[in-house]
Coordinates of C-alpha atoms in Angstrom, one line a residue:
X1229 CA -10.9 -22.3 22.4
X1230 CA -12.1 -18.7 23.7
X1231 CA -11.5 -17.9 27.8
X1232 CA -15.2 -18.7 29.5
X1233 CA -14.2 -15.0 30.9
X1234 CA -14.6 -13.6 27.4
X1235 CA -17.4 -15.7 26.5
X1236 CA -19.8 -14.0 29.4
X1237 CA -19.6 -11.0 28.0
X1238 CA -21.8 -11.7 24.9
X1239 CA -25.6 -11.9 25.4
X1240 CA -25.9 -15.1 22.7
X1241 CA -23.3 -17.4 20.5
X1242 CA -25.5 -18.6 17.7
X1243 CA -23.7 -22.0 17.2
X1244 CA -21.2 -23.1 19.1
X1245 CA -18.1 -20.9 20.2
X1246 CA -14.7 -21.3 17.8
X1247 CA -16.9 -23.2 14.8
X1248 CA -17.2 -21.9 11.5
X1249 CA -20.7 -20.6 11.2
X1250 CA -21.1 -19.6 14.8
X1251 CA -22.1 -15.8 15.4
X1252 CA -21.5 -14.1 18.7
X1253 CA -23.8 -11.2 19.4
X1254 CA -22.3 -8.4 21.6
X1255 CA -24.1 -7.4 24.7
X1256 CA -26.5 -4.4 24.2
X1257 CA -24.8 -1.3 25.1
X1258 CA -26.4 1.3 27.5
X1259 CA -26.0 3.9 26.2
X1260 CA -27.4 3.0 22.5
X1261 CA -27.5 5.7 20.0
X1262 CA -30.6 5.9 18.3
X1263 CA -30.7 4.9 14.7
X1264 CA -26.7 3.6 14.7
X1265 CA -25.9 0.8 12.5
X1266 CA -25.6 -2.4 14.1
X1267 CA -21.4 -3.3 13.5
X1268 CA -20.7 -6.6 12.1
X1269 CA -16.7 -8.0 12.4
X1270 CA -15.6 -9.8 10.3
X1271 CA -12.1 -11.2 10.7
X1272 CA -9.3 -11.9 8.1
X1273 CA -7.3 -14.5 6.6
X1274 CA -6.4 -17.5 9.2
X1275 CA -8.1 -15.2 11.7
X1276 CA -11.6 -16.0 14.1
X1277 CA -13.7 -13.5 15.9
X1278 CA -11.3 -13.0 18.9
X1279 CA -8.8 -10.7 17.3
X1280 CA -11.8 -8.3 17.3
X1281 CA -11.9 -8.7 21.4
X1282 CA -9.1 -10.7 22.7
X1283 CA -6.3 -8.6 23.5
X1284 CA -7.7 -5.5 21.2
X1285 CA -10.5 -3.0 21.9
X1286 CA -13.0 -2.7 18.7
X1287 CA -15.7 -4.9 21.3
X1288 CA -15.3 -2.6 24.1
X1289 CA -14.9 0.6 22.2
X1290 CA -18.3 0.0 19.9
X1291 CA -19.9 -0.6 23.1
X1292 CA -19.2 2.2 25.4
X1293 CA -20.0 4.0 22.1
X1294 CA -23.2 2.7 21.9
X1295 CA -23.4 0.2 18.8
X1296 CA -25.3 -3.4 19.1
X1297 CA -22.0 -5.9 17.7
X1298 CA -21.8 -9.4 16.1
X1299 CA -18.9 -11.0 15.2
X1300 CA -18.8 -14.1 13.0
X1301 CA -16.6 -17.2 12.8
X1302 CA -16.1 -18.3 8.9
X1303 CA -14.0 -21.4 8.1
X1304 CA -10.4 -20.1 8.8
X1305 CA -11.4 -20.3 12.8
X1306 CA -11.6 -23.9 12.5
X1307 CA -8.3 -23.8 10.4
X1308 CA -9.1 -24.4 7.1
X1309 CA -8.5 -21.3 5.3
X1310 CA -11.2 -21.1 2.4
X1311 CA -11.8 -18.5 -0.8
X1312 CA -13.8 -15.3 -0.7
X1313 CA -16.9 -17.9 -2.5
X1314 CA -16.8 -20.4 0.5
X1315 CA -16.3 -17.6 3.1
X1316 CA -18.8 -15.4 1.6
X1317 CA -21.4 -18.1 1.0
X1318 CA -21.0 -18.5 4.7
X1319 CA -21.2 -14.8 5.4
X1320 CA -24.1 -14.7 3.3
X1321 CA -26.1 -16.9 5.8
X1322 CA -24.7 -15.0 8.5
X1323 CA -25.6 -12.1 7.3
X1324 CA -29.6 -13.6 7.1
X1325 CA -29.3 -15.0 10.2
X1326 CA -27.9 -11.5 12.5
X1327 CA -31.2 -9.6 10.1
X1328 CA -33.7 -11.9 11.8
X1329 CA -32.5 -11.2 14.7
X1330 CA -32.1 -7.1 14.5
X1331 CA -34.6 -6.6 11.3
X1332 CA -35.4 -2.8 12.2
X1333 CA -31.2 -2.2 12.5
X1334 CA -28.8 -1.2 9.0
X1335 CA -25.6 -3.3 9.6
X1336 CA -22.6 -2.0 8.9
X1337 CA -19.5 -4.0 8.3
X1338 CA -16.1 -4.0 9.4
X1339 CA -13.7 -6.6 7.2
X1340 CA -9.9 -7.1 8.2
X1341 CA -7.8 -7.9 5.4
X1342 CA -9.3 -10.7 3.4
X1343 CA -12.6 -10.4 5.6
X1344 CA -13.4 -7.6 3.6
X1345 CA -13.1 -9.6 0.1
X1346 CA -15.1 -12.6 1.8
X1347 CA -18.0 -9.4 2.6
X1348 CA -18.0 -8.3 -0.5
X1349 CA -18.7 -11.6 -1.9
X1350 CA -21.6 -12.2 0.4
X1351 CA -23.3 -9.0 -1.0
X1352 CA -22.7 -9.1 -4.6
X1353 CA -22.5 -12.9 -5.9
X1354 CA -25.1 -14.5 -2.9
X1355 CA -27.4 -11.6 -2.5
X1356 CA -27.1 -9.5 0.5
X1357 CA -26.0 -6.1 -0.4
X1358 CA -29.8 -5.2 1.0
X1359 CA -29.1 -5.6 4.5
X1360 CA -25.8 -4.1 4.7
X1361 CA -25.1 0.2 4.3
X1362 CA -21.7 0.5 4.6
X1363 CA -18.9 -2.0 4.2
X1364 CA -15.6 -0.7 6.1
X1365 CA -12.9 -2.1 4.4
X1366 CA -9.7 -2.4 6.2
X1367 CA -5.9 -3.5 5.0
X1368 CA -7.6 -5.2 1.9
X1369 CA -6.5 -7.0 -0.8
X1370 CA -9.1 -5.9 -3.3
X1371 CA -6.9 -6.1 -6.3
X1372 CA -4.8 -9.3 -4.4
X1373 CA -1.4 -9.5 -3.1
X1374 CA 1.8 -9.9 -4.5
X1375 CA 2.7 -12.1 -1.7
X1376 CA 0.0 -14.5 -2.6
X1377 CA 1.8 -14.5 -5.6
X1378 CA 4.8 -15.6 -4.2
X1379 CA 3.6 -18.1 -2.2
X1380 CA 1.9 -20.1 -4.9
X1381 CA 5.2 -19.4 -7.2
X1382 CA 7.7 -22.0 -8.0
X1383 CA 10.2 -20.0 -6.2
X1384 CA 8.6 -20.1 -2.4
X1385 CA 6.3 -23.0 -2.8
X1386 CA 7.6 -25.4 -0.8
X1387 CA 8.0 -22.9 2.0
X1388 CA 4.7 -21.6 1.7
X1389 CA 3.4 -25.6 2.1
X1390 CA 5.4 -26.0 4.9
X1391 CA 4.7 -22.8 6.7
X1392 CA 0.6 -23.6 6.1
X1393 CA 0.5 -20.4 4.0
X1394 CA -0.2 -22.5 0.8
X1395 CA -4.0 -23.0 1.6
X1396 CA -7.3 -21.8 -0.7
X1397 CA -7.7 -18.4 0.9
X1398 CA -4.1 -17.5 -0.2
X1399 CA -4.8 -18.6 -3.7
X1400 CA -7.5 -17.1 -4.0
X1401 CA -6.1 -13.4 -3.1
X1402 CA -3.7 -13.6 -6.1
X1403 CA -3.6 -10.7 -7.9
X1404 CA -4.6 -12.7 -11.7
X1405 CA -7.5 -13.7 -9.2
X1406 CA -8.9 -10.9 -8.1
X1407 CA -8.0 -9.1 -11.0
X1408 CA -11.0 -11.5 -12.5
X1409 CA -13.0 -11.1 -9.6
X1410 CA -12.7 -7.3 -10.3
X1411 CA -13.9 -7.9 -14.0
X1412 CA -16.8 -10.4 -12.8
X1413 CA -17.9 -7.6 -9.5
X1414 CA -17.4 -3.9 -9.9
X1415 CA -20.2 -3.7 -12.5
X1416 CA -23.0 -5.7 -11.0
X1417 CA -25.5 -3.2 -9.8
X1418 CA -25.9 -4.1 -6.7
X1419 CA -22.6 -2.4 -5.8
X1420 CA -25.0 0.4 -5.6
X1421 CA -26.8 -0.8 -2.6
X1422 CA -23.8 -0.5 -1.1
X1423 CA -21.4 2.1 0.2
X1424 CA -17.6 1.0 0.6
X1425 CA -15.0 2.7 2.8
X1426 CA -11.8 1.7 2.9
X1427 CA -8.3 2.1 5.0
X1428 CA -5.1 1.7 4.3
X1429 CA -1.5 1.7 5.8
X1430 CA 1.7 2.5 4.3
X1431 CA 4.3 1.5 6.6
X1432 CA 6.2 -2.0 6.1
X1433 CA 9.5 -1.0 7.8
X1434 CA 12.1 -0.2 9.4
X1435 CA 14.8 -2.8 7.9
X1436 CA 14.4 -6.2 9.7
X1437 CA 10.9 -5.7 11.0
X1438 CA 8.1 -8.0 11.1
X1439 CA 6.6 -6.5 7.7
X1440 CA 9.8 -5.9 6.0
X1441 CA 9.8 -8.8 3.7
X1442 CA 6.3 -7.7 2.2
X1443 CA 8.3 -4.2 1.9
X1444 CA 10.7 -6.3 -0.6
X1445 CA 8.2 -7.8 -2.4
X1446 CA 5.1 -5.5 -3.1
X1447 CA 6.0 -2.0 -5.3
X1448 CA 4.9 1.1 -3.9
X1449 CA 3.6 1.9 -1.0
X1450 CA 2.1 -1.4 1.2
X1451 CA 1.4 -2.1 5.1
X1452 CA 3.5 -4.9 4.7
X1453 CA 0.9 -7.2 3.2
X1454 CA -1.0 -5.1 1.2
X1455 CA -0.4 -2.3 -1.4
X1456 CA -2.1 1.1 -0.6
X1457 CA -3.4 0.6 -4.4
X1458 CA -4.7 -2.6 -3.9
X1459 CA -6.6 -1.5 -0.2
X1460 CA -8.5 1.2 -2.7
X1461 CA -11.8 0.6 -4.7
X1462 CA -12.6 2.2 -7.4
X1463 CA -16.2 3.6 -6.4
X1464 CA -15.2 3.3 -2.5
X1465 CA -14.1 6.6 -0.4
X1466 CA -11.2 6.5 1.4
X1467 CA -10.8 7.4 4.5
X1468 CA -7.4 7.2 5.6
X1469 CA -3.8 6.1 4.4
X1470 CA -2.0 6.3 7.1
X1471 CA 1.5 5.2 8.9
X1472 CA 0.3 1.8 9.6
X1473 CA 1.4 -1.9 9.4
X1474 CA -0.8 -4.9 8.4
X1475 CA -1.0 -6.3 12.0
X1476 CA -1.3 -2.4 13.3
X1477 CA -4.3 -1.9 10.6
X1478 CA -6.1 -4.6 12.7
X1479 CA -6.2 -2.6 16.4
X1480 CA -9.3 -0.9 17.6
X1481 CA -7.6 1.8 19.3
X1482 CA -6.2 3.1 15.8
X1483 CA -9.3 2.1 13.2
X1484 CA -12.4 2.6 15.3
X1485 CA -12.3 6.0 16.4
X1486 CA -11.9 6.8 12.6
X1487 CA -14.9 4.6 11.6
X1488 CA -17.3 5.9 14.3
X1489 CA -16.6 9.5 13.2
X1490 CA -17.5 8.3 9.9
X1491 CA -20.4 6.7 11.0
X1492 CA -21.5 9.8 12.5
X1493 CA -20.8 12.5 9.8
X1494 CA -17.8 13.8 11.6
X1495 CA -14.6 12.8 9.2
X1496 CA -14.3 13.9 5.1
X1497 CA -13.5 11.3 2.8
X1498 CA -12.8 11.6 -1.0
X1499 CA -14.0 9.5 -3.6
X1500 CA -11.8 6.8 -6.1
X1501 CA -12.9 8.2 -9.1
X1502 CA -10.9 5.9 -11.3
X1503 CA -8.8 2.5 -10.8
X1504 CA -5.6 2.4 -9.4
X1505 CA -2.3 3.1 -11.6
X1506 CA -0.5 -0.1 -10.2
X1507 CA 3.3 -0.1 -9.8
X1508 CA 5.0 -2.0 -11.7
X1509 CA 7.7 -4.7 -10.5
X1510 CA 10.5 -3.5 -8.0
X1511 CA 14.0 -4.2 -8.1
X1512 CA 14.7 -7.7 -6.4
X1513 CA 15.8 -10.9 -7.5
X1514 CA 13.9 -14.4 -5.9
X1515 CA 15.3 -17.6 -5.5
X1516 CA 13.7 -20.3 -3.7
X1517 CA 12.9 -24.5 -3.4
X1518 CA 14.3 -27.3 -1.4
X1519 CA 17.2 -29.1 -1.2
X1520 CA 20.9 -28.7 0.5
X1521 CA 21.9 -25.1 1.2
X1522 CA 25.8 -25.5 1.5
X1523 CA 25.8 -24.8 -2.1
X1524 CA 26.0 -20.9 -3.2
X1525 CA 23.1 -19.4 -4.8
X1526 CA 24.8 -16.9 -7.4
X1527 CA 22.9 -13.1 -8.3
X1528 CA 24.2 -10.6 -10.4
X1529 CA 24.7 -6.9 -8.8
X1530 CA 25.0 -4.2 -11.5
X1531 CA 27.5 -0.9 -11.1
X1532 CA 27.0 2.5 -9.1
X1533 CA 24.3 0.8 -6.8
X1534 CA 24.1 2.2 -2.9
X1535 CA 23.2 -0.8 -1.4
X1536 CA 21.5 -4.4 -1.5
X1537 CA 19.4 -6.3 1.1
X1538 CA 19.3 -9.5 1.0
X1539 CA 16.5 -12.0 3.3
X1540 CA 16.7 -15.5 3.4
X1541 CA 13.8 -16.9 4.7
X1542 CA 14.4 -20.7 5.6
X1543 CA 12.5 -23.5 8.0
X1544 CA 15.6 -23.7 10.2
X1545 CA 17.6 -21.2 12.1
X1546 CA 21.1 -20.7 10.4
X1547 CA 24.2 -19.9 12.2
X1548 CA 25.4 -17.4 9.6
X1549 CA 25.0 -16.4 6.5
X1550 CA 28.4 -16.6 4.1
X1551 CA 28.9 -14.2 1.2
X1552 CA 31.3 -14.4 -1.9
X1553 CA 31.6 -11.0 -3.6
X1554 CA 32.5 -11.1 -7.3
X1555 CA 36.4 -11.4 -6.7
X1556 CA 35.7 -14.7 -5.1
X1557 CA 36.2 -13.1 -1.4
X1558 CA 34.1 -15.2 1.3
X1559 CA 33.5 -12.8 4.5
X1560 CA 30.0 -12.8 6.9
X1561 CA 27.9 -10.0 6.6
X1562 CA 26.2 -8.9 10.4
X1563 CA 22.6 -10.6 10.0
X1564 CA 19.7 -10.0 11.7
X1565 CA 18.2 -13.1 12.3
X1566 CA 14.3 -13.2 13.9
X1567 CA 11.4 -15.9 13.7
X1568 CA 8.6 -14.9 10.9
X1569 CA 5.1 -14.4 12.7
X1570 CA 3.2 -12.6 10.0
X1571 CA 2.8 -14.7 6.3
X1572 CA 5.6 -17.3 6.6
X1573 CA 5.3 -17.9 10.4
X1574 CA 7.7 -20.8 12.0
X1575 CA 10.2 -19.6 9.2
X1576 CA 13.8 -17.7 10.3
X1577 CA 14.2 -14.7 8.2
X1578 CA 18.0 -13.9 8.4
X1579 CA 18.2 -10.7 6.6
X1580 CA 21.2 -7.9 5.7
X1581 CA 22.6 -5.2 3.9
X1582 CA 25.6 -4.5 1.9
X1583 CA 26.6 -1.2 1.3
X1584 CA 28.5 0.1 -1.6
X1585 CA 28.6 -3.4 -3.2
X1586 CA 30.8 -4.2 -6.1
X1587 CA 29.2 -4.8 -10.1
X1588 CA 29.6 -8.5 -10.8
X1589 CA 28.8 -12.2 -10.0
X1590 CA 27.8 -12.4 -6.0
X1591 CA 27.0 -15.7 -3.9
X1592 CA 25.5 -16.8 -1.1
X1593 CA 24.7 -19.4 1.6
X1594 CA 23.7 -20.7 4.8
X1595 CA 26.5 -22.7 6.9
X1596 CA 25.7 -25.7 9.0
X1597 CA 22.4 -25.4 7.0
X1598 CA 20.2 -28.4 6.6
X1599 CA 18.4 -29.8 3.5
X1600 CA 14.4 -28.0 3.5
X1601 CA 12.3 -25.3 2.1
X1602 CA 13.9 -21.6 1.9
X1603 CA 13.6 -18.4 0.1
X1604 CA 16.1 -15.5 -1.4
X1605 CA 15.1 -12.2 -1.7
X1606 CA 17.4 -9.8 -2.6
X1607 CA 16.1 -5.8 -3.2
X1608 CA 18.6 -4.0 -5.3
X1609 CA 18.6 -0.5 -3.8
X1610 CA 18.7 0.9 -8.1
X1611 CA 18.5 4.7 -8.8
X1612 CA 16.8 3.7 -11.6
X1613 CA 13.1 3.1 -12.3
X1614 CA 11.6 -0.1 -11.4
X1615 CA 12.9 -2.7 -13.6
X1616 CA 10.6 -4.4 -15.9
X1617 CA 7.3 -5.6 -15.9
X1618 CA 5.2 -8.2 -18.4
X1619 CA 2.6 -7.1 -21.4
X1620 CA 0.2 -9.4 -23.2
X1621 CA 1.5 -8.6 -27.1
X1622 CA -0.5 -11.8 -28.7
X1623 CA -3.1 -14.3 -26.6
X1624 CA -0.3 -16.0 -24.8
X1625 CA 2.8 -14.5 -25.8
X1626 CA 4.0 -12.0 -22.6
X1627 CA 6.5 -9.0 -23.9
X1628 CA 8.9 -8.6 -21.2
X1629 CA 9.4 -4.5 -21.3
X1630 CA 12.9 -3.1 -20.2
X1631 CA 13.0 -0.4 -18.0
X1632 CA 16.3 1.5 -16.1
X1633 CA 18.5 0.0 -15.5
X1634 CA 18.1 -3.2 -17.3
X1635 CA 18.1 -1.8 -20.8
X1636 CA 19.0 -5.1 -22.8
X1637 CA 17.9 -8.7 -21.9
X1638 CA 20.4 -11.4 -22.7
X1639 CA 18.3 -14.2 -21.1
X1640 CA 15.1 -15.2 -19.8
X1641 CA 13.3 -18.3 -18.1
X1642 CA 10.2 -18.7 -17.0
X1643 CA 8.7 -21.1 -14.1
X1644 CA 5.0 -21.5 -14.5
X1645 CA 2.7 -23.2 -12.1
X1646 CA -0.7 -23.7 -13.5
X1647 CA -4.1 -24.8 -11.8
X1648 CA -7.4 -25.3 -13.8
X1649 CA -10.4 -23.0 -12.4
X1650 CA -13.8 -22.9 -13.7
X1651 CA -15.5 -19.3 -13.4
X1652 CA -12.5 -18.7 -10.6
X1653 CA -12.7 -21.1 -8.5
X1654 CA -10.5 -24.2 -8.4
X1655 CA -10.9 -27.4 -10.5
X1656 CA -7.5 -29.7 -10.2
X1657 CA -4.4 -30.0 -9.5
X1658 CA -1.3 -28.1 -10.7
X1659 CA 1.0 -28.4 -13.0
X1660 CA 4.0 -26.9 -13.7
X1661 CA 6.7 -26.0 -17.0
X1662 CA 9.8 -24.7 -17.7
X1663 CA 9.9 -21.9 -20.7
X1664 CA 13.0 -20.4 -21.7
X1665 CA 12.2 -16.7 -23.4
X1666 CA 12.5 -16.0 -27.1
X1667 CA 14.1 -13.2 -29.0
X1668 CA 11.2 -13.5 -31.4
X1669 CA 10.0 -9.2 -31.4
X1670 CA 12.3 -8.7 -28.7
X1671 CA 12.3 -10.9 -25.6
X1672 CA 9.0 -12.8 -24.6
X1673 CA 7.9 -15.8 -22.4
X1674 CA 4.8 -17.1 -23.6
X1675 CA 2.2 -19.0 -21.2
X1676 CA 1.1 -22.2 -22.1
X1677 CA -1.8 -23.0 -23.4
X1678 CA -3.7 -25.1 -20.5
X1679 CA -7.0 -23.7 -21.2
X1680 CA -9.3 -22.2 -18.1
X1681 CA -6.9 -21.3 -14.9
X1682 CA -4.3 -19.4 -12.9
X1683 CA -1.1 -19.1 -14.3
X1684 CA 1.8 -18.3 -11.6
X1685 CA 4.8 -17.1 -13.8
X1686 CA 8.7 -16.8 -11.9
X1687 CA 10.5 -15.0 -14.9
X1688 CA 14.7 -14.7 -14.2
X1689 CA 15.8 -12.2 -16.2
X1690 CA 19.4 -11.0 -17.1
X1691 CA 21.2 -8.6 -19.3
X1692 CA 23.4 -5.3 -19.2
X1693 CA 22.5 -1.8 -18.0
X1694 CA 23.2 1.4 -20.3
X1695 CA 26.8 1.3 -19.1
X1696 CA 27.1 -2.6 -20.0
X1697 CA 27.6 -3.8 -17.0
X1698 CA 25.8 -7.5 -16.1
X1699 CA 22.2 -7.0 -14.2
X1700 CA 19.7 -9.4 -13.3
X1701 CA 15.6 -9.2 -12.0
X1702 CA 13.1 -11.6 -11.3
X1703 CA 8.9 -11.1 -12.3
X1704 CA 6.4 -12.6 -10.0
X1705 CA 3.2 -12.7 -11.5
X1706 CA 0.0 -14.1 -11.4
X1707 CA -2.4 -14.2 -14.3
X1708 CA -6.1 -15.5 -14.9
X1709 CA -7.0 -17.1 -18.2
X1710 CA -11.1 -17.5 -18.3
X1711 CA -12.7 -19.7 -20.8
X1712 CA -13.2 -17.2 -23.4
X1713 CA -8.7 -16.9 -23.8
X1714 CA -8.7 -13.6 -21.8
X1715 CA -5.9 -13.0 -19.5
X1716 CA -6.0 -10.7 -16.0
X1717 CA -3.7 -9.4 -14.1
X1718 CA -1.1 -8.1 -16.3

């Protein structure tokens, strides 16, 4: 529940305070600038309205700025994390409801993270893009997030279920999601009613911060949540990329003085003209599930390589983590070891490098660790180019394309978790299969053939580099299926 202290401060609370559906209108500023859009927050994934004005300064700042506020509560306040269709339904009510009240004012949104997905859906699929100018996208997952991916994979589902991450607004930020909701969006015309702005950040470090594990998993550039490619739109202007992480994207006192110059002519933006070039997948290697941890999870390490880091993510706190390099040496690496609070929060990261690591057949483990859910990353720090990625070749057969340094695959399998969807949204429960790859045209995995759904593929992979010496990768992908056979997201 919100302090009574904060509460005052608001001149109304349509509904009631820490519901979903409940709107909070700011109090009317005194110094009101004439013809400013009225600034509606709304707050991201498992977030309410207070992050907005608890502890951060976008409330205060609009204010002494002059701009009327309201700040909505959709369902993740009451802790039931929902898709961008329930949230924007929501939102779309909202939205009617905070025009009756101001009908001479344009409103202006400002969506956090996911918020800015749920927005969008308000406008474009339930009919509100009229009452809304500008939509200020910030830290968004337009295009998903590869750690959605992960938490609905194979490899970190029983953490993510554990950890509360496995809930419907996760799944529906998958990248083979919104890759769909891309197809079934961008070329409605009432995107034109619209103008989008978005923000992004590209800082996920240093080693063994907060946001590092999203730095491990997400190519390219990310806040630590979110890709800088998937934060862009393709007919959106944006504003800033800047040295940011996901939780630092969501503090007044860096986003709102950039929004308000915006607002007000004073800041030059440049238009997306096209849609982003997404990186393909990184260099890193996932293991993950539930069960007794005394036993060694084995990776391969291929030759001339700087470094490897390695996280292991687990619902207990280990003691230490043991090593076994490739000559069958057993020594304890210094580990960092620090509670999540971002994606996985509860869960003990205990993360560390090796430096100049020997070509072979590595191990590792947790001692004195219990049985429960944990998670293996491993980033190989490769001078080559990121390692391989998947290509549809025929309906449901995926190519998997070599890259440096894996040059030859020897072996493949593929974990797929599968949930029915009608038109995106979810129909039944999962299902899951285990496909080895063929050789059939070179090396494949093929999905199988469920019909309408999201397909959530963990591919191990493992061959020799040019030199012939062993490497190994894993692919985490989502991928859509409508009813038509169409796939999205590769």
């Amino acid at each position: 529940m919100i302090e009574d202290k904060l509460l005052s401060t608001f001149d109304n609370i349509l509904g009631k305070p820490g519901e979903p559906g409940s709107i909070l209108f700011g109090r009317a500023p005194e110094n009101h600038v004439k013809n400013s859009p009225l600034l509606v927050f709304v707050p991201g994934l498992t977030n309410n309205s207070s992050m907005f004005y608890k502890e951060n300064t976008w409330y205060e700042k609009a204010v002494n700025e002059g701009y009327q506020t309201a700040f909505v509560e959709l369902y993740d306040t009451g802790g039931n994390p929902r898709s961008y269709w329930d949230n924007g339904a929501m939102l779309a009510w909202q939205l009617g409801q905070i025009h009756k009240r101001f009908p001479d004012r344009n409103i202006a949104v400002i969506g956090f993270s996911k918020g800015a997905v749920d927005a969008q859906t308000a406008l474009i699929h339930y009919g509100r893009s009229e009452l809304v100018q500008n939509l200020y996208a910030i830290g968004s997952p337009h295009h998903g997030s590869q750690l959605a991916d992960l938490a609905f994979s194979a490899k970190a589902s029983w953490l993510a279920a554990v950890t509360g991450m496995k809930n419907e607004g996760t799944r529906s930020v998958q990248t083979g999601f919104m890759a769909y909701f891309r197809s079934i969006t961008d070329s409605r015309k009432e995107i034109e009613s619209t103008s989008y702005q978005t923000i992004a950040g590209n800082h996920s470090g240093p080693l063994f911060s907060r946001y590092f594990l999203g730095g491990l998993i997400i190519p390219g550039d990310s806040d630590g949540v979110v890709s800088v490619e998937s934060a862009s739109l393709p007919y959106g202007e944006m504003i800033k990329v800047g040295s940011w992480n996901h939780g630092e994207l969501a503090l007044g006192r860096h986003l709102f003085p950039l929004i308000s110059d915006h607002i007000n002519g004073k800041v030059h933006v440049h238009q997306t003209d096209a849609a982003p070039a997404f990186s393909t997948d990184g260099n890193r290697i996932v293991r993950g599930g539930i069960g007794n941890r005394e036993e060694m999870e084995y990776f391969i390490v291929e030759d001339e390589i700087p470094d490897f880091t390695a996280d292991w993510l687990s619902t207990e706190q280990s003691e230490e983590i043991i090593l076994m390099d490739p000559d069958g040496k057993h020594f304890t690496p210094h580990t960092v070891t620090e509670a999540d609070e971002e994606f996985f929060r509860g869960a003990w990261h205990h993360t560390f490098r090796v430096k100049e690591p020997e070509a072979g057949k590595w191990g590792i483990g947790c001692r004195n660790s219990t049985s429960g859910a944990y998670l293996l990353v491993i980033s190989i720090n490769s001078p080559g180019n990121p390692a391989l990625h998947l290509q549809q070749s025929d309906k449901h057969r995926l190519k998997i394309k070599c890259m440096d340094p894996l040059q030859t695959v020897s072996s493949s399998t593929m974990r797929c978790t599968y949930t029915p969807c009608v038109d995106g949204i979810k129909a039944g429960d999962k299902r899951e299969v285990l496909s080895p790859a063929t050789s059939e045209a070179g090396p494949t995995a093929v999905l199988p053939a469920y019909g309408e759904g999201i397909y959530n593929l963990a591919v191990d992979v493992s061959g020799h580099t040019s030199g012939g010496t062993g490497c190994e990768r894993t692919i985490m992908k989502s991928v859509y299926c409508d009813n038509s056979g169409k796939l999205y997201g590769l």
